[in-house]
Amino acid sequence: MATRRKFAVPAARSGQWAIWGACEFALFAVLLLAIRFGVLGQAFRFVHAFRFVLLAAALSLVAALAGWLGARLLWLAFTAGTLAGLLAMLVYSRKEAGGWEDLIGILAFMELAAIGFAVGLVAELAAWLLRRRRRAGGG
């Protein structure tokens, strides 16, 4: 009987973070391009597609680097914020009101990704303070 592998987030400084980063890059790039050119029906322009791929690369690099450095809560919050931002961009951009929706969609996406990053930083700081307090024997 084969043993089941448990799903687990890689440890700090693990080489698996490169694989996770590549998977996040692929996911973010596909979602960004699908929203822009598939769902919204925008005309494909290589320049815009390349910029969205660069954005996906930057986002996945930040997330994977945070995880590789051991900030797994930051990785989780930032990834969740980015995915929530992509969903918000999709929702706002699909509304047919006056032409500003694509701009509002990308701003909502960036805002939610930044909020995810900030929440992750606060969570990492809180976890660090708790670990420090326990080591000092304070509780």
Short mmCIF file of C-alpha atoms in Angstrom, two decimals, residues 2 18 20 53 58 65 73-74 76 80-81 103 112-113 121 127 132:
data_model
loop_
_atom_site.label_atom_id
_atom_site.label_comp_id
_atom_site.label_asym_id
_atom_site.label_seq_id
_atom_site.Cartn_x
_atom_site.Cartn_y
_atom_site.Cartn_z
CA ALA A 2 1.39 3.36 -0.98
CA ALA A 18 11.37 27.88 -6.78
CA TRP A 20 6.02 27.10 -5.91
CA VAL A 53 3.47 38.64 -17.68
CA ALA A 58 7.12 40.34 -10.00
CA LEU A 65 11.02 35.07 -1.89
CA LEU A 73 2.38 33.89 6.76
CA LEU A 74 3.45 36.75 4.50
CA LEU A 76 -0.03 33.12 2.39
CA ALA A 80 -4.54 35.38 -0.94
CA GLY A 81 -4.60 39.16 -1.45
CA LEU A 103 -8.84 51.17 -14.56
CA LEU A 112 -5.94 44.10 -2.51
CA ALA A 113 -2.48 42.70 -3.28
CA LEU A 121 3.72 41.69 7.48
CA ALA A 127 4.21 35.65 15.24
CA ARG A 132 10.27 35.98 21.27
#
